[in-house]
């Protein structure tokens, strides 16, 4: 067909499977196994028809931006909110990576980054992690032999490794690249890492991106946000308002506030995941797995005898879904989301059969 010559062609990101069914144990997309804060369900029942009829609040004036600003002790003009952090990251790529020089991100990382780069025609270079799957900070320091680039993006903790980079290292990268924007994707920061958010006071080129999808149990509501200097936030808002003036819907704006307000529930929920992860470290070690220390709600594990692909397939036969990538460097690893203790017990029982430890 002639018109196909004029189509923008992209290879889309493939998210983990969303199998339907009651008895499935879903440990493949890093969703939170617990419900959101109780105030969220209460508020959901009170959503007003009349507000559905109207366009929602502008993001910087919304109760959600105000609640987040209050939670983090920053002014609302340092907050950008969007339809899940995927939307926030995508708009940040579109806004900030315009130099024509390649942007940098790790070779093993969130596989959405190359998709956005291709979509927006942004050149990029993947910097290899070291043998222990650590980000090599020096690769991102142009003054020390690293690459002079058009921007940097990496998750901290990194996905799918779960490895967290200490603040001093993050700061080195931000400080060494002040002529471009550095995006730190903190989707998993609430499970034991320390956020680099305080650095936004000193570096106006740093954008910190977070999400309600993991630690706040609201993946289905699609709420993400970014924090940075007022100048960065203004530029990304200009682009966002050039695509859609109201990216967030009324329900998400209202319900997100309830999740942010309940600090005690949030802290207890993250703590519960961390404790289950600590148990998982022991159980998986007993079963013959090795993995880097995780600061996220998943563990990136490799077995000493049985190939990851085989374990992945056999678990699936047992209705237990974990994530596997048939990709260079990581094709003998499984990313296992931390579920409830009951779900994890079922996983260990299934693994005992598959890897046959007696
Ligand atoms: C889950 C995830 C996101 C996106 O989450 P949203 O649901 O779009 O908020 C972004 N970055 C990383 C590294 C993730 O794992």
Coordinates of N, CA, C and O in Angstrom, one line a residue, residues 45 121 141 214:
X45 N -15.9 5.9 45.9 CA -17.4 5.8 46.0 C -18.0 7.1 46.0 O -19.2 7.2 45.8
X121 N 13.2 9.9 17.4 CA 14.4 10.1 16.6 C 15.6 10.7 17.4 O 16.3 11.6 17.0
X141 N 30.9 10.3 32.9 CA 31.6 11.5 33.3 C 32.5 12.0 32.2 O 33.6 11.4 32.0
X214 N 3.9 1.3 41.8 CA 4.6 0.2 42.5 C 4.3 0.4 44.0 O 3.5 -0.3 44.6

